[in-house]
Amino acid sequence: MKTKIEGPVRVRFPPSPTGFLHVGGARTAIYNELLRQSLGGSLVLRIEDTDRARSDQAMTEQILSALRWIGVTWDEGPTLQSAGVDRHRSVAWRLLAEGKAYHDFVAPEAVAAKRDEMQKAKQNFRYKDHFPPPSADEAKERMERGEPFAVRFVMGDEPIVVSDIVRGEVTFGDEMLDDLIILRSDGTPTYHLTVVCDDIEARISHVIRGEDHLSNTPKHIALYRALDEEPPVYGHLPLIMGPGKKRLSKRHGAASAEEFREQGLLPQALYNYLAFLGWSPGDEREIMSREELIGAFTAERLGSSAAVFDPEKLAWVNAQYMSGLPLATILEHLAPFLPEVGIDLSALDESVRARFEAGVDLHRTRAKNLIELASFAVPYVRDRLDYDADLCAKFLKQEALRGQLEQLIEQFGSLEAWTVESTEVAMRSVAEAAEVKAGVLIHPTRMALSCSKAGPSLFDLVAAMGQEASLRHLGHFVAFLRANA
RNA sequence: GGCGCGUUCGUCUAGGGGUCCAGGACGCCGGCCUCUCACGCCGGUAACACGGGUUCGAAUCCCGUACGCGCUACCA
């Protein structure tokens, strides 16, 4: 039975600052945001930094930055899980005092040995079947002797039913229900204790997380009950896989949001693509903005089977945004990639800047990403271009071409109106006078203006470049042909 | 080993007993457009994991098998 969700909701996204924001995590964040935005309520961001050794401030910043880049917004936090350690510990003491947890003096090695033994005998292993809790007196005595101990939570034997938004009711029988450590012998709380405590503390109503936590959920529910708290509504998302439904890793291309950012993808595209990995609006829309997704999102439509991450489809979605977003938005996202190709926007005067923007607008439909777009923009701002003799080999061999291009320069130079139409008329008349097909002039001209054999329709290119820059490049190109003939 | 989850074109998915000889999208192939390359447009390719049931009728419900993934930590 799927549970219908009603708002307002209090949801959370708790990344560990131990690395980059994985696409799976990014998608979890997106669904939580979509749920919160569509139903009202709050999304709280919590940094799970209890594993101090592997966490640091830079990593946390990295994750926040990736979240902001992709366009996920949150209402509360980021709060640090590490700030609640005393609270977590006192909850463990409380459970101990209420007899819902006990002191565990068994050495980890002894447990591991037993586990291995059972594993070899192909038997199910449960801690509580082999290591009975110490009596109160024994525990007291051993504590006084200074023996190290962990705190273990008592799991009942009653089956626990998880009512999951995406999977319906999932029952866990007693084979899986085992006493679990909530406080390590060094006094630090374990994950299961901390999530439950923090979700209670933040009054979380809905926990939407990865499927890897589904089997952990009965433990969490037991903890809620032991603390006399109502468990949240759960929803476990299928995992994002690599090719062949194997675990997704860097080997399959990018696996983190940061990498896509560096590759020059638009965040709108990643957001859109990720939202569709495991969810669909039910109609035939594929390209939906964050706002449209918020309007259409319902948790009931979340899928339950694992999806393979497909960089090719992401590339297509990206291309849709490259051509569909307002120019100003493209320009904004393009800015960080400009220094790489030697463009300093602040140093450009107004006319060059206008030329640059016209060029970006003209090339955006054929650039796969922002890196490519940036390089396409170079000829619009640079005074002189460097031509490649190999690429131009064909033009170098055409002796008549130089003279024809000079004719063209003359014609272009005398044009009063510089438009797609006027330049085309001028070029065709030069071609006609020289008794060659227009293509004979069009291709070298494209090369002269863009250093490339392929590109936009030539007259669009010429119009965007403007008269002055077009003539200048053409002049340089003829000189280049002469010098290398 | 135990337990849990999953399985529709290569990939993302629609579908939830008859309207499905299974629809859309990416990819791939072909065509149109054309000064090139893209975009766009048109067409094609290709799937209900397997086996049993239930039913007049199953992609849809039930059981089993296979495969994949997850959990089974003093990791999170």
PDB file of N, CA and C in Angstrom, chain A residues 197-284:
ATOM      1  N   CYS A 197      18.085  10.320  16.721  1.00  0.00           N
ATOM      2  CA  CYS A 197      18.052  11.463  17.642  1.00  0.00           C
ATOM      3  C   CYS A 197      17.889  12.785  16.907  1.00  0.00           C
ATOM      4  N   ASP A 198      18.659  12.944  15.858  1.00  0.00           N
ATOM      5  CA  ASP A 198      18.626  14.224  15.147  1.00  0.00           C
ATOM      6  C   ASP A 198      17.316  14.429  14.397  1.00  0.00           C
ATOM      7  N   ASP A 199      16.763  13.343  13.876  1.00  0.00           N
ATOM      8  CA  ASP A 199      15.484  13.493  13.192  1.00  0.00           C
ATOM      9  C   ASP A 199      14.363  13.797  14.178  1.00  0.00           C
ATOM     10  N   ILE A 200      14.478  13.244  15.370  1.00  0.00           N
ATOM     11  CA  ILE A 200      13.493  13.572  16.410  1.00  0.00           C
ATOM     12  C   ILE A 200      13.663  15.040  16.797  1.00  0.00           C
ATOM     13  N   GLU A 201      14.908  15.410  17.038  1.00  0.00           N
ATOM     14  CA  GLU A 201      15.232  16.783  17.437  1.00  0.00           C
ATOM     15  C   GLU A 201      14.707  17.796  16.416  1.00  0.00           C
ATOM     16  N   ALA A 202      14.841  17.453  15.129  1.00  0.00           N
ATOM     17  CA  ALA A 202      14.420  18.392  14.086  1.00  0.00           C
ATOM     18  C   ALA A 202      12.948  18.189  13.702  1.00  0.00           C
ATOM     19  N   ARG A 203      12.272  17.308  14.416  1.00  0.00           N
ATOM     20  CA  ARG A 203      10.849  17.020  14.167  1.00  0.00           C
ATOM     21  C   ARG A 203      10.586  16.670  12.701  1.00  0.00           C
ATOM     22  N   ILE A 204      11.455  15.806  12.172  1.00  0.00           N
ATOM     23  CA  ILE A 204      11.335  15.383  10.777  1.00  0.00           C
ATOM     24  C   ILE A 204      10.091  14.514  10.598  1.00  0.00           C
ATOM     25  N   SER A 205       9.291  14.841   9.590  1.00  0.00           N
ATOM     26  CA  SER A 205       8.059  14.076   9.380  1.00  0.00           C
ATOM     27  C   SER A 205       8.209  13.014   8.296  1.00  0.00           C
ATOM     28  N   HIS A 206       9.089  13.284   7.318  1.00  0.00           N
ATOM     29  CA  HIS A 206       9.259  12.349   6.212  1.00  0.00           C
ATOM     30  C   HIS A 206      10.736  12.151   5.918  1.00  0.00           C
ATOM     31  N   VAL A 207      11.138  10.903   5.890  1.00  0.00           N
ATOM     32  CA  VAL A 207      12.529  10.598   5.592  1.00  0.00           C
ATOM     33  C   VAL A 207      12.605   9.983   4.200  1.00  0.00           C
ATOM     34  N   ILE A 208      13.127  10.766   3.268  1.00  0.00           N
ATOM     35  CA  ILE A 208      13.289  10.271   1.903  1.00  0.00           C
ATOM     36  C   ILE A 208      14.781  10.064   1.708  1.00  0.00           C
ATOM     37  N   ARG A 209      15.196   8.835   1.514  1.00  0.00           N
ATOM     38  CA  ARG A 209      16.627   8.537   1.439  1.00  0.00           C
ATOM     39  C   ARG A 209      16.847   7.352   0.512  1.00  0.00           C
ATOM     40  N   GLY A 210      18.112   6.963   0.375  1.00  0.00           N
ATOM     41  CA  GLY A 210      18.454   5.887  -0.540  1.00  0.00           C
ATOM     42  C   GLY A 210      18.019   4.514  -0.046  1.00  0.00           C
ATOM     43  N   GLU A 211      17.861   3.619  -0.976  1.00  0.00           N
ATOM     44  CA  GLU A 211      17.412   2.270  -0.666  1.00  0.00           C
ATOM     45  C   GLU A 211      18.401   1.509   0.218  1.00  0.00           C
ATOM     46  N   ASP A 212      19.640   1.974   0.218  1.00  0.00           N
ATOM     47  CA  ASP A 212      20.617   1.292   1.061  1.00  0.00           C
ATOM     48  C   ASP A 212      20.232   1.363   2.537  1.00  0.00           C
ATOM     49  N   HIS A 213      19.287   2.239   2.859  1.00  0.00           N
ATOM     50  CA  HIS A 213      18.866   2.343   4.254  1.00  0.00           C
ATOM     51  C   HIS A 213      17.598   1.572   4.569  1.00  0.00           C
ATOM     52  N   LEU A 214      17.008   0.972   3.562  1.00  0.00           N
ATOM     53  CA  LEU A 214      15.754   0.262   3.815  1.00  0.00           C
ATOM     54  C   LEU A 214      15.920  -0.810   4.889  1.00  0.00           C
ATOM     55  N   SER A 215      16.991  -1.591   4.776  1.00  0.00           N
ATOM     56  CA  SER A 215      17.198  -2.663   5.759  1.00  0.00           C
ATOM     57  C   SER A 215      17.574  -2.131   7.132  1.00  0.00           C
ATOM     58  N   ASN A 216      17.980  -0.879   7.188  1.00  0.00           N
ATOM     59  CA  ASN A 216      18.316  -0.285   8.489  1.00  0.00           C
ATOM     60  C   ASN A 216      17.071   0.275   9.177  1.00  0.00           C
ATOM     61  N   THR A 217      16.030   0.473   8.397  1.00  0.00           N
ATOM     62  CA  THR A 217      14.858   1.163   8.917  1.00  0.00           C
ATOM     63  C   THR A 217      14.188   0.475  10.112  1.00  0.00           C
ATOM     64  N   PRO A 218      14.093  -0.863  10.123  1.00  0.00           N
ATOM     65  CA  PRO A 218      13.507  -1.469  11.329  1.00  0.00           C
ATOM     66  C   PRO A 218      14.273  -1.108  12.598  1.00  0.00           C
ATOM     67  N   LYS A 219      15.584  -0.972  12.477  1.00  0.00           N
ATOM     68  CA  LYS A 219      16.376  -0.584  13.647  1.00  0.00           C
ATOM     69  C   LYS A 219      15.953   0.807  14.114  1.00  0.00           C
ATOM     70  N   HIS A 220      15.781   1.673  13.135  1.00  0.00           N
ATOM     71  CA  HIS A 220      15.416   3.043  13.473  1.00  0.00           C
ATOM     72  C   HIS A 220      14.031   3.101  14.088  1.00  0.00           C
ATOM     73  N   ILE A 221      13.124   2.324  13.517  1.00  0.00           N
ATOM     74  CA  ILE A 221      11.763   2.311  14.052  1.00  0.00           C
ATOM     75  C   ILE A 221      11.765   1.803  15.497  1.00  0.00           C
ATOM     76  N   ALA A 222      12.562   0.766  15.745  1.00  0.00           N
ATOM     77  CA  ALA A 222      12.648   0.225  17.110  1.00  0.00           C
ATOM     78  C   ALA A 222      13.167   1.282  18.075  1.00  0.00           C
ATOM     79  N   LEU A 223      14.123   2.055  17.608  1.00  0.00           N
ATOM     80  CA  LEU A 223      14.683   3.118  18.439  1.00  0.00           C
ATOM     81  C   LEU A 223      13.620   4.200  18.740  1.00  0.00           C
ATOM     82  N   TYR A 224      12.863   4.574  17.723  1.00  0.00           N
ATOM     83  CA  TYR A 224      11.795   5.556  17.939  1.00  0.00           C
ATOM     84  C   TYR A 224      10.836   5.050  19.004  1.00  0.00           C
ATOM     85  N   ARG A 225      10.456   3.789  18.869  1.00  0.00           N
ATOM     86  CA  ARG A 225       9.496   3.233  19.824  1.00  0.00           C
ATOM     87  C   ARG A 225      10.070   3.214  21.236  1.00  0.00           C
ATOM     88  N   ALA A 226      11.344   2.833  21.324  1.00  0.00           N
ATOM     89  CA  ALA A 226      11.965   2.771  22.648  1.00  0.00           C
ATOM     90  C   ALA A 226      12.005   4.156  23.283  1.00  0.00           C
ATOM     91  N   LEU A 227      12.039   5.176  22.434  1.00  0.00           N
ATOM     92  CA  LEU A 227      12.099   6.546  22.957  1.00  0.00           C
ATOM     93  C   LEU A 227      10.721   7.186  23.037  1.00  0.00           C
ATOM     94  N   ASP A 228       9.682   6.362  22.820  1.00  0.00           N
ATOM     95  CA  ASP A 228       8.295   6.855  22.846  1.00  0.00           C
ATOM     96  C   ASP A 228       8.058   7.974  21.842  1.00  0.00           C
ATOM     97  N   GLU A 229       8.634   7.805  20.687  1.00  0.00           N
ATOM     98  CA  GLU A 229       8.429   8.809  19.638  1.00  0.00           C
ATOM     99  C   GLU A 229       7.767   8.159  18.433  1.00  0.00           C
ATOM    100  N   GLU A 230       7.015   8.944  17.705  1.00  0.00           N
ATOM    101  CA  GLU A 230       6.357   8.455  16.490  1.00  0.00           C
ATOM    102  C   GLU A 230       7.375   8.467  15.346  1.00  0.00           C
ATOM    103  N   PRO A 231       7.606   7.316  14.686  1.00  0.00           N
ATOM    104  CA  PRO A 231       8.555   7.314  13.567  1.00  0.00           C
ATOM    105  C   PRO A 231       8.025   8.158  12.408  1.00  0.00           C
ATOM    106  N   PRO A 232       8.920   8.689  11.596  1.00  0.00           N
ATOM    107  CA  PRO A 232       8.493   9.476  10.432  1.00  0.00           C
ATOM    108  C   PRO A 232       7.941   8.557   9.346  1.00  0.00           C
ATOM    109  N   VAL A 233       7.426   9.145   8.300  1.00  0.00           N
ATOM    110  CA  VAL A 233       7.011   8.372   7.126  1.00  0.00           C
ATOM    111  C   VAL A 233       8.281   8.156   6.308  1.00  0.00           C
ATOM    112  N   TYR A 234       8.484   6.942   5.861  1.00  0.00           N
ATOM    113  CA  TYR A 234       9.695   6.663   5.106  1.00  0.00           C
ATOM    114  C   TYR A 234       9.439   6.520   3.612  1.00  0.00           C
ATOM    115  N   GLY A 235      10.456   6.834   2.858  1.00  0.00           N
ATOM    116  CA  GLY A 235      10.414   6.602   1.412  1.00  0.00           C
ATOM    117  C   GLY A 235      11.823   6.260   0.980  1.00  0.00           C
ATOM    118  N   HIS A 236      12.020   5.078   0.451  1.00  0.00           N
ATOM    119  CA  HIS A 236      13.367   4.675   0.047  1.00  0.00           C
ATOM    120  C   HIS A 236      13.527   4.648  -1.458  1.00  0.00           C
ATOM    121  N   LEU A 237      14.426   5.496  -1.917  1.00  0.00           N
ATOM    122  CA  LEU A 237      14.649   5.653  -3.353  1.00  0.00           C
ATOM    123  C   LEU A 237      15.590   4.583  -3.874  1.00  0.00           C
ATOM    124  N   PRO A 238      15.299   4.057  -5.050  1.00  0.00           N
ATOM    125  CA  PRO A 238      16.223   3.091  -5.638  1.00  0.00           C
ATOM    126  C   PRO A 238      17.549   3.778  -5.909  1.00  0.00           C
ATOM    127  N   LEU A 239      18.587   2.984  -5.977  1.00  0.00           N
ATOM    128  CA  LEU A 239      19.913   3.551  -6.187  1.00  0.00           C
ATOM    129  C   LEU A 239      20.163   3.870  -7.664  1.00  0.00           C
ATOM    130  N   ILE A 240      21.068   4.794  -7.902  1.00  0.00           N
ATOM    131  CA  ILE A 240      21.467   5.101  -9.273  1.00  0.00           C
ATOM    132  C   ILE A 240      22.656   4.210  -9.610  1.00  0.00           C
ATOM    133  N   MET A 241      22.562   3.501 -10.718  1.00  0.00           N
ATOM    134  CA  MET A 241      23.595   2.535 -11.066  1.00  0.00           C
ATOM    135  C   MET A 241      24.420   2.966 -12.278  1.00  0.00           C
ATOM    136  N   GLY A 242      25.540   2.275 -12.439  1.00  0.00           N
ATOM    137  CA  GLY A 242      26.352   2.463 -13.630  1.00  0.00           C
ATOM    138  C   GLY A 242      25.882   1.457 -14.679  1.00  0.00           C
ATOM    139  N   PRO A 243      26.573   1.428 -15.820  1.00  0.00           N
ATOM    140  CA  PRO A 243      26.215   0.489 -16.885  1.00  0.00           C
ATOM    141  C   PRO A 243      26.136  -0.948 -16.364  1.00  0.00           C
ATOM    142  N   GLY A 244      25.148  -1.693 -16.819  1.00  0.00           N
ATOM    143  CA  GLY A 244      25.009  -3.075 -16.402  1.00  0.00           C
ATOM    144  C   GLY A 244      24.438  -3.194 -14.995  1.00  0.00           C
ATOM    145  N   LYS A 245      23.908  -2.093 -14.487  1.00  0.00           N
ATOM    146  CA  LYS A 245      23.366  -2.023 -13.131  1.00  0.00           C
ATOM    147  C   LYS A 245      24.414  -2.383 -12.080  1.00  0.00           C
ATOM    148  N   LYS A 246      25.644  -2.056 -12.406  1.00  0.00           N
ATOM    149  CA  LYS A 246      26.710  -2.223 -11.421  1.00  0.00           C
ATOM    150  C   LYS A 246      26.822  -0.887 -10.706  1.00  0.00           C
ATOM    151  N   ARG A 247      27.494  -0.919  -9.575  1.00  0.00           N
ATOM    152  CA  ARG A 247      27.648   0.323  -8.816  1.00  0.00           C
ATOM    153  C   ARG A 247      28.274   1.415  -9.672  1.00  0.00           C
ATOM    154  N   LEU A 248      27.694   2.603  -9.576  1.00  0.00           N
ATOM    155  CA  LEU A 248      28.199   3.732 -10.356  1.00  0.00           C
ATOM    156  C   LEU A 248      29.495   4.264  -9.744  1.00  0.00           C
ATOM    157  N   SER A 249      30.514   4.364 -10.573  1.00  0.00           N
ATOM    158  CA  SER A 249      31.757   4.918 -10.050  1.00  0.00           C
ATOM    159  C   SER A 249      32.359   5.882 -11.059  1.00  0.00           C
ATOM    160  N   LYS A 250      33.458   6.484 -10.664  1.00  0.00           N
ATOM    161  CA  LYS A 250      34.097   7.471 -11.518  1.00  0.00           C
ATOM    162  C   LYS A 250      34.523   6.884 -12.854  1.00  0.00           C
ATOM    163  N   ARG A 251      34.737   5.591 -12.838  1.00  0.00           N
ATOM    164  CA  ARG A 251      35.154   4.939 -14.073  1.00  0.00           C
ATOM    165  C   ARG A 251      34.129   5.126 -15.189  1.00  0.00           C
ATOM    166  N   HIS A 252      32.888   5.313 -14.804  1.00  0.00           N
ATOM    167  CA  HIS A 252      31.847   5.482 -15.820  1.00  0.00           C
ATOM    168  C   HIS A 252      31.675   6.948 -16.203  1.00  0.00           C
ATOM    169  N   GLY A 253      32.733   7.728 -16.077  1.00  0.00           N
ATOM    170  CA  GLY A 253      32.592   9.149 -16.337  1.00  0.00           C
ATOM    171  C   GLY A 253      32.349   9.807 -15.005  1.00  0.00           C
ATOM    172  N   ALA A 254      31.694  10.925 -15.042  1.00  0.00           N
ATOM    173  CA  ALA A 254      31.512  11.673 -13.817  1.00  0.00           C
ATOM    174  C   ALA A 254      30.520  10.997 -12.889  1.00  0.00           C
ATOM    175  N   ALA A 255      30.743  11.113 -11.603  1.00  0.00           N
ATOM    176  CA  ALA A 255      29.817  10.554 -10.637  1.00  0.00           C
ATOM    177  C   ALA A 255      29.419  11.592  -9.592  1.00  0.00           C
ATOM    178  N   SER A 256      30.017  12.773  -9.666  1.00  0.00           N
ATOM    179  CA  SER A 256      29.665  13.802  -8.698  1.00  0.00           C
ATOM    180  C   SER A 256      29.222  15.074  -9.407  1.00  0.00           C
ATOM    181  N   ALA A 257      28.414  15.834  -8.717  1.00  0.00           N
ATOM    182  CA  ALA A 257      27.893  17.074  -9.278  1.00  0.00           C
ATOM    183  C   ALA A 257      29.029  18.007  -9.694  1.00  0.00           C
ATOM    184  N   GLU A 258      30.066  18.059  -8.873  1.00  0.00           N
ATOM    185  CA  GLU A 258      31.206  18.932  -9.176  1.00  0.00           C
ATOM    186  C   GLU A 258      31.825  18.627 -10.535  1.00  0.00           C
ATOM    187  N   GLU A 259      31.920  17.339 -10.823  1.00  0.00           N
ATOM    188  CA  GLU A 259      32.545  16.981 -12.086  1.00  0.00           C
ATOM    189  C   GLU A 259      31.745  17.493 -13.280  1.00  0.00           C
ATOM    190  N   PHE A 260      30.430  17.426 -13.171  1.00  0.00           N
ATOM    191  CA  PHE A 260      29.606  17.917 -14.275  1.00  0.00           C
ATOM    192  C   PHE A 260      29.737  19.425 -14.399  1.00  0.00           C
ATOM    193  N   ARG A 261      29.872  20.060 -13.251  1.00  0.00           N
ATOM    194  CA  ARG A 261      30.066  21.500 -13.255  1.00  0.00           C
ATOM    195  C   ARG A 261      31.358  21.842 -13.989  1.00  0.00           C
ATOM    196  N   GLU A 262      32.409  21.089 -13.684  1.00  0.00           N
ATOM    197  CA  GLU A 262      33.696  21.337 -14.337  1.00  0.00           C
ATOM    198  C   GLU A 262      33.653  21.016 -15.821  1.00  0.00           C
ATOM    199  N   GLN A 263      32.809  20.075 -16.184  1.00  0.00           N
ATOM    200  CA  GLN A 263      32.695  19.715 -17.593  1.00  0.00           C
ATOM    201  C   GLN A 263      31.899  20.748 -18.387  1.00  0.00           C
ATOM    202  N   GLY A 264      31.371  21.736 -17.680  1.00  0.00           N
ATOM    203  CA  GLY A 264      30.651  22.789 -18.382  1.00  0.00           C
ATOM    204  C   GLY A 264      29.193  22.469 -18.655  1.00  0.00           C
ATOM    205  N   LEU A 265      28.605  21.588 -17.828  1.00  0.00           N
ATOM    206  CA  LEU A 265      27.176  21.322 -17.986  1.00  0.00           C
ATOM    207  C   LEU A 265      26.402  22.382 -17.215  1.00  0.00           C
ATOM    208  N   LEU A 266      25.185  22.615 -17.648  1.00  0.00           N
ATOM    209  CA  LEU A 266      24.342  23.586 -16.967  1.00  0.00           C
ATOM    210  C   LEU A 266      23.651  22.903 -15.794  1.00  0.00           C
ATOM    211  N   PRO A 267      23.608  23.573 -14.657  1.00  0.00           N
ATOM    212  CA  PRO A 267      22.974  22.958 -13.485  1.00  0.00           C
ATOM    213  C   PRO A 267      21.495  22.647 -13.721  1.00  0.00           C
ATOM    214  N   GLN A 268      20.841  23.485 -14.509  1.00  0.00           N
ATOM    215  CA  GLN A 268      19.425  23.239 -14.810  1.00  0.00           C
ATOM    216  C   GLN A 268      19.245  21.884 -15.482  1.00  0.00           C
ATOM    217  N   ALA A 269      20.218  21.527 -16.314  1.00  0.00           N
ATOM    218  CA  ALA A 269      20.137  20.260 -17.042  1.00  0.00           C
ATOM    219  C   ALA A 269      20.327  19.083 -16.101  1.00  0.00           C
ATOM    220  N   LEU A 270      21.292  19.200 -15.197  1.00  0.00           N
ATOM    221  CA  LEU A 270      21.545  18.103 -14.250  1.00  0.00           C
ATOM    222  C   LEU A 270      20.332  17.917 -13.351  1.00  0.00           C
ATOM    223  N   TYR A 271      19.787  19.027 -12.894  1.00  0.00           N
ATOM    224  CA  TYR A 271      18.607  18.983 -12.019  1.00  0.00           C
ATOM    225  C   TYR A 271      17.464  18.255 -12.727  1.00  0.00           C
ATOM    226  N   ASN A 272      17.204  18.684 -13.934  1.00  0.00           N
ATOM    227  CA  ASN A 272      16.135  18.099 -14.741  1.00  0.00           C
ATOM    228  C   ASN A 272      16.397  16.604 -14.982  1.00  0.00           C
ATOM    229  N   TYR A 273      17.601  16.289 -15.387  1.00  0.00           N
ATOM    230  CA  TYR A 273      17.926  14.892 -15.694  1.00  0.00           C
ATOM    231  C   TYR A 273      17.791  14.001 -14.461  1.00  0.00           C
ATOM    232  N   LEU A 274      18.355  14.460 -13.360  1.00  0.00           N
ATOM    233  CA  LEU A 274      18.317  13.674 -12.128  1.00  0.00           C
ATOM    234  C   LEU A 274      16.880  13.484 -11.624  1.00  0.00           C
ATOM    235  N   ALA A 275      16.083  14.529 -11.755  1.00  0.00           N
ATOM    236  CA  ALA A 275      14.698  14.421 -11.296  1.00  0.00           C
ATOM    237  C   ALA A 275      13.949  13.332 -12.079  1.00  0.00           C
ATOM    238  N   PHE A 276      14.369  13.127 -13.306  1.00  0.00           N
ATOM    239  CA  PHE A 276      13.697  12.127 -14.144  1.00  0.00           C
ATOM    240  C   PHE A 276      14.281  10.726 -14.003  1.00  0.00           C
ATOM    241  N   LEU A 277      15.299  10.587 -13.184  1.00  0.00           N
ATOM    242  CA  LEU A 277      15.870   9.247 -12.948  1.00  0.00           C
ATOM    243  C   LEU A 277      15.113   8.649 -11.774  1.00  0.00           C
ATOM    244  N   GLY A 278      13.976   8.051 -12.067  1.00  0.00           N
ATOM    245  CA  GLY A 278      13.228   7.477 -10.964  1.00  0.00           C
ATOM    246  C   GLY A 278      11.904   8.175 -10.716  1.00  0.00           C
ATOM    247  N   TRP A 279      11.599   9.110 -11.565  1.00  0.00           N
ATOM    248  CA  TRP A 279      10.321   9.801 -11.438  1.00  0.00           C
ATOM    249  C   TRP A 279       9.933  10.295 -12.820  1.00  0.00           C
ATOM    250  N   SER A 280       8.648  10.382 -13.090  1.00  0.00           N
ATOM    251  CA  SER A 280       8.206  11.026 -14.317  1.00  0.00           C
ATOM    252  C   SER A 280       6.833  11.611 -14.064  1.00  0.00           C
ATOM    253  N   PRO A 281       6.485  12.654 -14.808  1.00  0.00           N
ATOM    254  CA  PRO A 281       5.211  13.317 -14.542  1.00  0.00           C
ATOM    255  C   PRO A 281       4.018  12.484 -15.031  1.00  0.00           C
ATOM    256  N   GLY A 282       4.288  11.441 -15.822  1.00  0.00           N
ATOM    257  CA  GLY A 282       3.188  10.612 -16.291  1.00  0.00           C
ATOM    258  C   GLY A 282       2.674  11.030 -17.656  1.00  0.00           C
ATOM    259  N   ASP A 283       3.077  12.218 -18.090  1.00  0.00           N
ATOM    260  CA  ASP A 283       2.734  12.597 -19.451  1.00  0.00           C
ATOM    261  C   ASP A 283       4.023  12.531 -20.259  1.00  0.00           C
ATOM    262  N   GLU A 284       4.065  13.191 -21.397  1.00  0.00           N
ATOM    263  CA  GLU A 284       5.255  13.020 -22.216  1.00  0.00           C
ATOM    264  C   GLU A 284       6.284  14.142 -22.135  1.00  0.00           C
TER     265      GLU A 284
END
